[in-house]
Short mmCIF file of C-alpha atoms and ligand atoms in Angstrom, two decimals:
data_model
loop_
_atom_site.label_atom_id
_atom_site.label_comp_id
_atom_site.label_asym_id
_atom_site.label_seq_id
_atom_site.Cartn_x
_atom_site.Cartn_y
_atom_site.Cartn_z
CA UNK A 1 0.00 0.00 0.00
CA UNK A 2 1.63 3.36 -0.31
CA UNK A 3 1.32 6.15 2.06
CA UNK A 4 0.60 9.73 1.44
CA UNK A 5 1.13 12.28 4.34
CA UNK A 6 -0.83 15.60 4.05
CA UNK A 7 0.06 19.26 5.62
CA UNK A 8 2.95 18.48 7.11
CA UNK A 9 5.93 21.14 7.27
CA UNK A 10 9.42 20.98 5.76
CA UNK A 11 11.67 23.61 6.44
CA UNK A 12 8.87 25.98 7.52
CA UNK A 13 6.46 25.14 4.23
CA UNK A 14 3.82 23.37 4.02
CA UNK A 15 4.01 19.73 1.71
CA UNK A 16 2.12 16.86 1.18
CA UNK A 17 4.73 13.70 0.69
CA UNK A 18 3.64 10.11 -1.29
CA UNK A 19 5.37 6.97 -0.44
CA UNK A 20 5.63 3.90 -2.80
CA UNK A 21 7.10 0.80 -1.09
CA UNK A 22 9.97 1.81 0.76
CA UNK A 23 10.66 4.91 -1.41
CA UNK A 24 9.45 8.65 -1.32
CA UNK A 25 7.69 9.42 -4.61
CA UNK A 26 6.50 12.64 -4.60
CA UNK A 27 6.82 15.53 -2.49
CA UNK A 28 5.42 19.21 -2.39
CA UNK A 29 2.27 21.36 -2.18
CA UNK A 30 0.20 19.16 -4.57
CA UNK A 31 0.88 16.14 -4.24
CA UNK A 32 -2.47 14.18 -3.67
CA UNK A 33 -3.16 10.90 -2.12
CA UNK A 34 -4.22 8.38 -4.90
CA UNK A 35 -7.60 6.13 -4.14
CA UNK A 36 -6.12 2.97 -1.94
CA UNK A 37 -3.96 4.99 -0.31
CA UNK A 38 -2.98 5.40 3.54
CA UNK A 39 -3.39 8.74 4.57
CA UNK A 40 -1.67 10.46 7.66
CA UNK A 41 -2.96 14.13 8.04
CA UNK A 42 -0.29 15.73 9.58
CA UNK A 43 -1.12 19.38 10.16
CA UNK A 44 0.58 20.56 13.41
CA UNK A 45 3.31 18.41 12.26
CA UNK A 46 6.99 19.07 10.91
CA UNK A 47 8.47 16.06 8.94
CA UNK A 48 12.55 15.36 9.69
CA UNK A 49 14.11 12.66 9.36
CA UNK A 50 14.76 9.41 11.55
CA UNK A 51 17.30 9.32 14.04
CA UNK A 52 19.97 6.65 13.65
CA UNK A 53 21.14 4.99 16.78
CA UNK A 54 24.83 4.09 15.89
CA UNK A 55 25.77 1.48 18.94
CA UNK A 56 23.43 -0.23 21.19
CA UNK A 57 22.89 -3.29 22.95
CA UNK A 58 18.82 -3.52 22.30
CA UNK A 59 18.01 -6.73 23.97
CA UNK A 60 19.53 -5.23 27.34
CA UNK A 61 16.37 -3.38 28.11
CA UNK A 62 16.28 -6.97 29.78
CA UNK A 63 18.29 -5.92 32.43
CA UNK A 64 17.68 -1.96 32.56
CA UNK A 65 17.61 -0.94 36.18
CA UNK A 66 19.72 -4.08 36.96
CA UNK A 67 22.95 -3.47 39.20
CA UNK A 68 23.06 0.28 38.39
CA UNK A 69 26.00 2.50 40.36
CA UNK A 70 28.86 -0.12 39.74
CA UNK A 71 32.34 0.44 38.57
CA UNK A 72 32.41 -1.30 34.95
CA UNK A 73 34.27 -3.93 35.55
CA UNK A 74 32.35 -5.26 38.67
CA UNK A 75 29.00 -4.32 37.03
CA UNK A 76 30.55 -6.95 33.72
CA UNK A 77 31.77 -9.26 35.33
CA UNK A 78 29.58 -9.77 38.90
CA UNK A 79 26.16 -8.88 37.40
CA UNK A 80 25.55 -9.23 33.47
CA UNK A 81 27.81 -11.44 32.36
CA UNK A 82 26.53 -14.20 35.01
CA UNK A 83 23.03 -13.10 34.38
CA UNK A 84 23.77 -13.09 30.50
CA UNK A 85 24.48 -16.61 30.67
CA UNK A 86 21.23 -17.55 31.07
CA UNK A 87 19.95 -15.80 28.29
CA UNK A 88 17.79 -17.72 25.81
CA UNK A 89 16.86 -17.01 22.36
CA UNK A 90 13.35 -16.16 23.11
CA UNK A 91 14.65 -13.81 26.22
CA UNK A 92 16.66 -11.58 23.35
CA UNK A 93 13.64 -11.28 20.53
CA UNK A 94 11.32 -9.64 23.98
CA UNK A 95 14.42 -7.53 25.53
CA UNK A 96 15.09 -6.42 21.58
CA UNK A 97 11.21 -6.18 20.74
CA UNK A 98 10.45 -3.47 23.96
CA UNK A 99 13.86 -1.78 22.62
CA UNK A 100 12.58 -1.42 19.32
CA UNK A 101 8.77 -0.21 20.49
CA UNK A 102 11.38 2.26 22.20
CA UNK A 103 12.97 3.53 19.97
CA UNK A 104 10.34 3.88 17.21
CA UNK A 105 8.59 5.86 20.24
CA UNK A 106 11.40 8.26 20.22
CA UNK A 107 12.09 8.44 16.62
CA UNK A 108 14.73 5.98 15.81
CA UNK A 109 14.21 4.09 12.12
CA UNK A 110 17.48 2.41 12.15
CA UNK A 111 19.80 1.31 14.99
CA UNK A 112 23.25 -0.75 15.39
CA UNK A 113 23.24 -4.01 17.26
CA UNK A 114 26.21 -5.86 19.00
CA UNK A 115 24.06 -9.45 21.19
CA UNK A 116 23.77 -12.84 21.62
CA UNK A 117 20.97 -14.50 19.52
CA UNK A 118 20.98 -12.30 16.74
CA UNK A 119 18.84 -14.07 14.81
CA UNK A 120 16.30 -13.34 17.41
CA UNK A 121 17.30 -9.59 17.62
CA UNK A 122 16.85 -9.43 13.43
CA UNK A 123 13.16 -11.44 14.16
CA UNK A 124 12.28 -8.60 16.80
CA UNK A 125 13.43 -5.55 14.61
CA UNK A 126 11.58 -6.99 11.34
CA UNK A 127 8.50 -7.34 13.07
CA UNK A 128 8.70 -4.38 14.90
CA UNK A 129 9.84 -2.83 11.34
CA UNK A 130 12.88 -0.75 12.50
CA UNK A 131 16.17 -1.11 10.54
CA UNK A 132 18.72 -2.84 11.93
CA UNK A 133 22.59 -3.89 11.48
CA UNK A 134 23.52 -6.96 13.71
CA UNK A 135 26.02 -8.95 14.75
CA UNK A 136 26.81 -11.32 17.57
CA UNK A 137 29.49 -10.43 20.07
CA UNK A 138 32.43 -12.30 19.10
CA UNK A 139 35.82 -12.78 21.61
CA UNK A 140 38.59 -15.88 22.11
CA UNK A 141 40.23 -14.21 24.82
CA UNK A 142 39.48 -16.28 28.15
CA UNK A 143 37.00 -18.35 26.06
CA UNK A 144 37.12 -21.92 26.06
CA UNK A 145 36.69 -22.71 22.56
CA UNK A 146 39.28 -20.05 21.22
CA UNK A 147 39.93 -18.92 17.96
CA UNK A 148 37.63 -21.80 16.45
CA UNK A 149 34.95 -20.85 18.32
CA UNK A 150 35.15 -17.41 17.47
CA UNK A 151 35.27 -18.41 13.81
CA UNK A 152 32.09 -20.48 14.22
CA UNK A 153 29.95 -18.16 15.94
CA UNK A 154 31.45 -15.28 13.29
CA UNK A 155 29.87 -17.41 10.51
CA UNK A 156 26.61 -18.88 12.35
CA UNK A 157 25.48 -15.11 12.82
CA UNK A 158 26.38 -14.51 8.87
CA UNK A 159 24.41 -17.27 8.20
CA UNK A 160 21.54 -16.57 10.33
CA UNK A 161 21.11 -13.19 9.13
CA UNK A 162 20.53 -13.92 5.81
CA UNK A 163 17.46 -13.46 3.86
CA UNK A 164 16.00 -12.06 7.37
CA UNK A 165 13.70 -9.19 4.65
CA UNK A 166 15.00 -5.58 3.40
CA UNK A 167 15.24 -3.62 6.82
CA UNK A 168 17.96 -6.06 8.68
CA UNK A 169 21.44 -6.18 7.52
CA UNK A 170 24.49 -8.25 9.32
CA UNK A 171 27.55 -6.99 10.18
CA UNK A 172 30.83 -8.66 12.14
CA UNK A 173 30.91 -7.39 15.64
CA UNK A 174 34.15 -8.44 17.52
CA UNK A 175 33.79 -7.19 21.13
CA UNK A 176 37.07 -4.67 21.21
CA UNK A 177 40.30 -5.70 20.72
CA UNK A 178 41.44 -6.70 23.86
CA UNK A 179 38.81 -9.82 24.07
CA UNK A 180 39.83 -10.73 20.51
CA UNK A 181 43.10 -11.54 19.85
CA UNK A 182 45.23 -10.25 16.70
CA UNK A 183 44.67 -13.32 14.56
CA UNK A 184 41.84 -13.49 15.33
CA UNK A 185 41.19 -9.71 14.26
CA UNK A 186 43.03 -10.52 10.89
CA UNK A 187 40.42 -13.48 9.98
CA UNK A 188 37.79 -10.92 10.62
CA UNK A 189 38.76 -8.26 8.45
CA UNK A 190 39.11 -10.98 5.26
CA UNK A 191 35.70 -12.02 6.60
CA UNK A 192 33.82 -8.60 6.39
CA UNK A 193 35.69 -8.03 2.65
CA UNK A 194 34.82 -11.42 1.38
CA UNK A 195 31.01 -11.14 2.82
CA UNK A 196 30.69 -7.26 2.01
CA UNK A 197 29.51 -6.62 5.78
CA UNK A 198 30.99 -3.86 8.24
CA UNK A 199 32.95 -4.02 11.43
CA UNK A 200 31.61 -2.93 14.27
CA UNK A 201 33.63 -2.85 17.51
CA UNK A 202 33.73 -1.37 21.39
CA UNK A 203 37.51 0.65 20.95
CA UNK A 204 39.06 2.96 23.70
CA UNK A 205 36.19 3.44 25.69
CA UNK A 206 38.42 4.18 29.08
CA UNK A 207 41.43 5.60 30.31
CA UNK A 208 41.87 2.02 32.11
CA UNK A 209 41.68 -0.12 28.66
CA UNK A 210 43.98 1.99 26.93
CA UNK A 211 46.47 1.98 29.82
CA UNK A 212 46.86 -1.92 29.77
CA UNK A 213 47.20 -1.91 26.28
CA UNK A 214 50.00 0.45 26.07
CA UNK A 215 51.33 -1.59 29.03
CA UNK A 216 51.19 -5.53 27.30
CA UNK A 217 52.10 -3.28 23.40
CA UNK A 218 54.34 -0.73 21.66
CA UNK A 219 51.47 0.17 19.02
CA UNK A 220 48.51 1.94 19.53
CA UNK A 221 45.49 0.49 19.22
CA UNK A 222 44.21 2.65 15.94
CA UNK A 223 47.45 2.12 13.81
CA UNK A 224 47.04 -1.87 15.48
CA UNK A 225 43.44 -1.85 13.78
CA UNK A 226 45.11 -0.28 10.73
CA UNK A 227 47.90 -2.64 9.76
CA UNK A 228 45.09 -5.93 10.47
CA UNK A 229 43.25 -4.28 7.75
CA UNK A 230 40.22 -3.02 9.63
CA UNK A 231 40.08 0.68 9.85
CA UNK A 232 38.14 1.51 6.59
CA UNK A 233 34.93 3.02 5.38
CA UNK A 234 33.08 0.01 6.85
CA UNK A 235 34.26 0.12 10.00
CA UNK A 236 32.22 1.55 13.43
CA UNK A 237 34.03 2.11 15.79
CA UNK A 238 32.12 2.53 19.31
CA UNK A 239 33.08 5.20 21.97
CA UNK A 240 36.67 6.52 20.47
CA UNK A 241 37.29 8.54 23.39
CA UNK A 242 40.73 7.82 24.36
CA UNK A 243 42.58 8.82 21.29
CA UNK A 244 45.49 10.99 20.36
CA UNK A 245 45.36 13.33 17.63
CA UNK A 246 47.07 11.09 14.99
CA UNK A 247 44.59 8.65 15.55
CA UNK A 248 41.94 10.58 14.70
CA UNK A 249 44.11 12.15 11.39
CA UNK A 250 43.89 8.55 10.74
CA UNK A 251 40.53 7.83 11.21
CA UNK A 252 39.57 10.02 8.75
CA UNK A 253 42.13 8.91 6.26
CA UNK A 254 40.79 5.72 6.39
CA UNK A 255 37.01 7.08 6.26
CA UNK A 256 35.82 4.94 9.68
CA UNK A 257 33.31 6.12 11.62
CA UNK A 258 33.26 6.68 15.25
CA UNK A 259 29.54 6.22 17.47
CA UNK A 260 29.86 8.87 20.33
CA UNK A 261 27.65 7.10 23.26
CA UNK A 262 27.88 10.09 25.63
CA UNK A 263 24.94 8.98 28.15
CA UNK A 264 26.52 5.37 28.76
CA UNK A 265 29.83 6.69 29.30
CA UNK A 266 28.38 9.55 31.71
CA UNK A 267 26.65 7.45 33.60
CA UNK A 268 29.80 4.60 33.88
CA UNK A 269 32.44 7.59 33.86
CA UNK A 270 34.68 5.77 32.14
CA UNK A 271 36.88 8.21 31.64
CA UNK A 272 36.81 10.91 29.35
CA UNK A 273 34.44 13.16 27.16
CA UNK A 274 34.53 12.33 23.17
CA UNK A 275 37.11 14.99 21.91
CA UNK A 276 34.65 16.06 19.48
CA UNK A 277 36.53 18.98 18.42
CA UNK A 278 39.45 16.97 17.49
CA UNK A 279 37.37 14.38 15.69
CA UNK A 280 35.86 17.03 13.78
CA UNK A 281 38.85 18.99 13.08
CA UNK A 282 40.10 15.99 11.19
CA UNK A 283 36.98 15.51 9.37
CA UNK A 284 36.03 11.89 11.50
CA UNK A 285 32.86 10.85 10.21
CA UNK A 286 30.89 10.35 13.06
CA UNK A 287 27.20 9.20 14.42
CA UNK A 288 26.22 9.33 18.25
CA UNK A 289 24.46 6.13 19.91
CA UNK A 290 22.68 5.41 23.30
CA UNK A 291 24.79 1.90 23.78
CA UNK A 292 22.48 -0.63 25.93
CA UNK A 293 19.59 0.37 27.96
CA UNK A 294 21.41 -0.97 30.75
CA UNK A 295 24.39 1.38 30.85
CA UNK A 296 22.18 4.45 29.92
CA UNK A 297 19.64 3.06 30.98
CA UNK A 298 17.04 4.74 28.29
CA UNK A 299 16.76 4.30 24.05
CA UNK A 300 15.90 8.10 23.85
CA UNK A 301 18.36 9.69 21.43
CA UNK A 302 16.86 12.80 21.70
CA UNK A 303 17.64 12.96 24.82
CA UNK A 304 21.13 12.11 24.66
CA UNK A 305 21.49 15.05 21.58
CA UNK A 306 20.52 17.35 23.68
CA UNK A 307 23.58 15.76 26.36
CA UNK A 308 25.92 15.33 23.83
CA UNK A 309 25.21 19.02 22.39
CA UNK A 310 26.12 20.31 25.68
CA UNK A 311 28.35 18.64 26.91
CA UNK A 312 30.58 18.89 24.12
CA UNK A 313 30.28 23.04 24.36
CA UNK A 314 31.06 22.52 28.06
CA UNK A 315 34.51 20.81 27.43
CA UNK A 316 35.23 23.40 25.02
CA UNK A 317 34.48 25.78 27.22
CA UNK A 318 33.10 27.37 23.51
CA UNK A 319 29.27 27.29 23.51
CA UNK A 320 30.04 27.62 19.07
CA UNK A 321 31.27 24.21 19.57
CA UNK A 322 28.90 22.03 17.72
CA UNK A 323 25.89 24.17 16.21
CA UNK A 324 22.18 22.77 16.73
CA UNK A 325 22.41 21.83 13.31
CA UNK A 326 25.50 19.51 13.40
CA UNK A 327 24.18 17.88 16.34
CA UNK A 328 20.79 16.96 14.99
CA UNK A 329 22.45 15.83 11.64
CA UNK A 330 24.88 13.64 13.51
CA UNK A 331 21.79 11.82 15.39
CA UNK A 332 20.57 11.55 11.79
CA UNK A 333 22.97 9.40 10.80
CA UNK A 334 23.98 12.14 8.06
CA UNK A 335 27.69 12.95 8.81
CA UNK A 336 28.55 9.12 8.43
CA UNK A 337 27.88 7.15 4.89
CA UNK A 338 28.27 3.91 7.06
CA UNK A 339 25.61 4.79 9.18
CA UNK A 340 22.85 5.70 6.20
CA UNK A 341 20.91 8.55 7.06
CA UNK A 342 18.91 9.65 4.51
CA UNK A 343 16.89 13.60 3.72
CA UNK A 344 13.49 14.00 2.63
CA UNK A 345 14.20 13.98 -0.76
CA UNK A 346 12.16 12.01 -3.96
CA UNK A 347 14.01 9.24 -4.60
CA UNK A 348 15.31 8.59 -1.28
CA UNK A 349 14.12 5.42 1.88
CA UNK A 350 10.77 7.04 3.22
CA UNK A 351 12.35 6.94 6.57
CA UNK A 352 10.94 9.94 8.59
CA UNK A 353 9.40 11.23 11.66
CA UNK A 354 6.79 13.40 12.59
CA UNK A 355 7.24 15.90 15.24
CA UNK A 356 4.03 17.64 17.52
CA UNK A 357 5.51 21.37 16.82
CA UNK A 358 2.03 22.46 18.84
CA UNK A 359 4.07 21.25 22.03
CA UNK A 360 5.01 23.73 24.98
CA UNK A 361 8.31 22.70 24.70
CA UNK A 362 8.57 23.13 21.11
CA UNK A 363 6.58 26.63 21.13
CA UNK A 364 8.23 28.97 19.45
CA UNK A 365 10.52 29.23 17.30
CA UNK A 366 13.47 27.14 15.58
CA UNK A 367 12.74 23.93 15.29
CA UNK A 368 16.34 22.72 15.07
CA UNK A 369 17.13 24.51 18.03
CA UNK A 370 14.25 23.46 19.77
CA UNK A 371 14.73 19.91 18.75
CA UNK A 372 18.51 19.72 20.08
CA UNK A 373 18.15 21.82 23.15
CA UNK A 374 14.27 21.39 24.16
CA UNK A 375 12.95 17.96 23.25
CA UNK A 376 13.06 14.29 24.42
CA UNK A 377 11.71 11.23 22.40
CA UNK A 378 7.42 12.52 22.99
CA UNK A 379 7.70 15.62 20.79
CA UNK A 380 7.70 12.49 18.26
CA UNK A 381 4.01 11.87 17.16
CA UNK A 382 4.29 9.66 14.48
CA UNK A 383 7.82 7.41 12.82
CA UNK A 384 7.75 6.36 8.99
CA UNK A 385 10.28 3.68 7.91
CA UNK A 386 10.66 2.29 4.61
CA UNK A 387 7.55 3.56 4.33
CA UNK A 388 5.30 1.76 6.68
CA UNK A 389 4.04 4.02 9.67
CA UNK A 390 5.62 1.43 12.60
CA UNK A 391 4.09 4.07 14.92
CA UNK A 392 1.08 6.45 14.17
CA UNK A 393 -0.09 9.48 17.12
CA UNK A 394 2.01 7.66 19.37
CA UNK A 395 -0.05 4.27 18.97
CA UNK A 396 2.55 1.12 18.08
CA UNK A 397 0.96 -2.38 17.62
CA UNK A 398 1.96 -5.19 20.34
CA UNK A 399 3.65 -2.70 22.80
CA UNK A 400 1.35 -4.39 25.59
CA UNK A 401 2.68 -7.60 24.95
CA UNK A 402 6.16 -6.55 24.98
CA UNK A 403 5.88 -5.30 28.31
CA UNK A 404 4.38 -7.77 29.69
CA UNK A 405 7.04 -10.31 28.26
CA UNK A 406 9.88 -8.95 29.81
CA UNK A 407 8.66 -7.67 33.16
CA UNK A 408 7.93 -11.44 33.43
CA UNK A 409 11.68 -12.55 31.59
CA UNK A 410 13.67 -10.01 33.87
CA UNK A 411 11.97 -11.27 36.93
CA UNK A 412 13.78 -14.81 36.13
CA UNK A 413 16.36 -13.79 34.83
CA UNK A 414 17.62 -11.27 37.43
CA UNK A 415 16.81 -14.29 39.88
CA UNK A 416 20.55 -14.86 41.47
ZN1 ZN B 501 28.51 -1.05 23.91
#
């Protein structure tokens, strides 16, 4: 069925838009609905596009709440890992399925996904009909099964994220480098080039994790990712905090992109804020992400814009630091080509939002400003992707059920 959405506003004027499939068709004052179609009247209403959520751990919303107000390390390895272990299949489609009635809520179309079960996490985006690129967590350091097992799972989540429909795509998701050891690393990159997927991987998160590394190595760990062949336009990095200069030069030589997850490492202070500046200076392409719902512990990326915006002006000690603008566009997922974010443009994914500009918080003025500094996820009244409305005036099919499921999945599972 295609979709046409009537008086909305883009960039202050007032447009109808048609949808055909996944694709916008038309767009502008007289454009008309065609007999058949779905119809969303959206006067009061500014169109923008989705947010992209660049690093996240969806089916955590599993343990959200769970063993908050630890030190990393303890939180890993006393409390989710332990609890993790007695994750099943079924446990990761309801934790992902309430992440993805989440995030559609707060105007996410597409997110980044690093869990166990990914075939399960691919089920609960498709039917929740968010886009999604997933991976399982893969690591051989302290693990049994080593490099073989690593190898195996690598190519059991290939293989069961095939053919899962047009809104899931896989990627390789190595933990970080120090759980996955070099050759390791190596087989990965040949992987991701021979299967055409990208890399995405935790990398200097903390001040701890790059200390050790430069303790046990005499390279750093971005020219390290460089000379195993996986620092390239398909590769995500997560966090990128602890960096020197050079690193970043070489970031952007090599075209990677680096997820900024400034709520989850807030919240964990693990360490240091993003160097945005620096990133930017060197032309970084980069795309900001919540990371799990149990380090943040919410999938609101408006909310962590407006965080990120500030502070990023507050390290700076600049308030020019990052414009409203730059922000917003970064939470698009339109500073990074990895990450896909996409205008409102004929010819491009109808992945959009619409936003209640009749809101107190929204009323007056500019809505970029307003939408950076003066929003959270509810100014969102409606999300579009591929042009399907997953959630229409705030109403998203089997959201009851979702809860339900993992109030009662969480109870077991936090069970010690
Ligand atoms: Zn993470």
């Amino acid at each position: 069925m295609a979709l046409t959405v009537i008086n909305a506003s883009l960039d202050g004027k007032r447009i109808n838009l048609r949808a055909e499939g996944a694709t916008i068709q038309a767009l502008g004052p007289d454009v008309a609905a065609q007999p058949g179609d779905d119809v969303i009247d959206a006067a009061g209403r500014a169109i923008v596009p989705g947010l992209v959520n660049g690093h996240t751990h969806a089916a955590m919303t599993l343990f959200r709440s769970y063993a908050s107000d630890l030190q990393l390390q303890e939180w890993l390895e006393h409390y989710i890992w332990p609890a993790e272990a007695r994750l099943a299949a079924e446990d990761v489609y309801w934790g992902t399925r309430l992440a993805a009635i989440e995030m559609v809520r707060n105007g996410t179309t597409r997110f980044f996904d690093m869990y166990w079960h990914p075939e399960a996490v691919a089920r609960a985006a498709a039917d929740t009909g968010i886009r999604a690129t997933v991976g399982a967590p893969l690591f051989d350091k302290g693990a049994v099964a080593g490099i073989a097992g690593l190898k195996e799972a690598a190519l059991e989540s290939l293989a069961a994220l095939a053919g899962r429909g047009p809104l899931i795509t896989a990627s390789l998701t190595p933990h970080s480098i120090y759980m996955v050891s070099e050759p390791s690393l190596a087989w990965v990159a040949e992987q991701a080039r021979a299967h055409d997927v990208p890399v995405h991987l935790h990398f200097c998160e903390t001040i701890r994790e790059v200390d050790e590394w430069m303790a046990t190595h005499d390279e750093r760990p971005t020219p390290y990712l460089d000379r195993l062949g996986l620092l390239g336009p398909t590769t995500l990095l997560a966090h990128g905090c602890v960096m020197e200069p050079d690193d970043y030069a070489l970031v952007a030589e090599r075209g990677a992109t680096i997820v900024t997850n400034p709520v989850s490492n807030l919240k964990l202070a693990s360490g240091r804020i993003f160097p945005y500046a620096e990133a930017a200076r060197h032309g970084v392409h980069l795309g900001l992400g919540t990371d799990g719902p149990s380090s943040n512990n919410s999938l609101d990326l408006f909310a962590d814009l407006k965080v990120f915006a500030l502070i990023q002006k507050h390290a700076a000690y600049d308030p020019t630091v990052l414009p409203a603008a730059e922000a917003l566009a970064i939470a698009q997922g339109r500073r990074s080509p990895l990450l896909g974010g996409t205008p409102i443009e004929v010819g491009q994914p109808a992945d959009f939002l619409l936003i209640d500009t009749d809101l107190p918080n929204l009323t007056p003025g500019d809505l970029t400003s307003n939408l950076v500094y003066s929003s959270n996820g509810s100014v969102v009244d409606s999300t579009v992707v591929a042009g399907t409305p997953v959630m229409r005036h705030r109403h998203i099919e089997g959201a009851e059920e979702a809860l339900a499921e993992v109030r009662a999945r969480a109870e077991r599972l936090w069970a010690r």
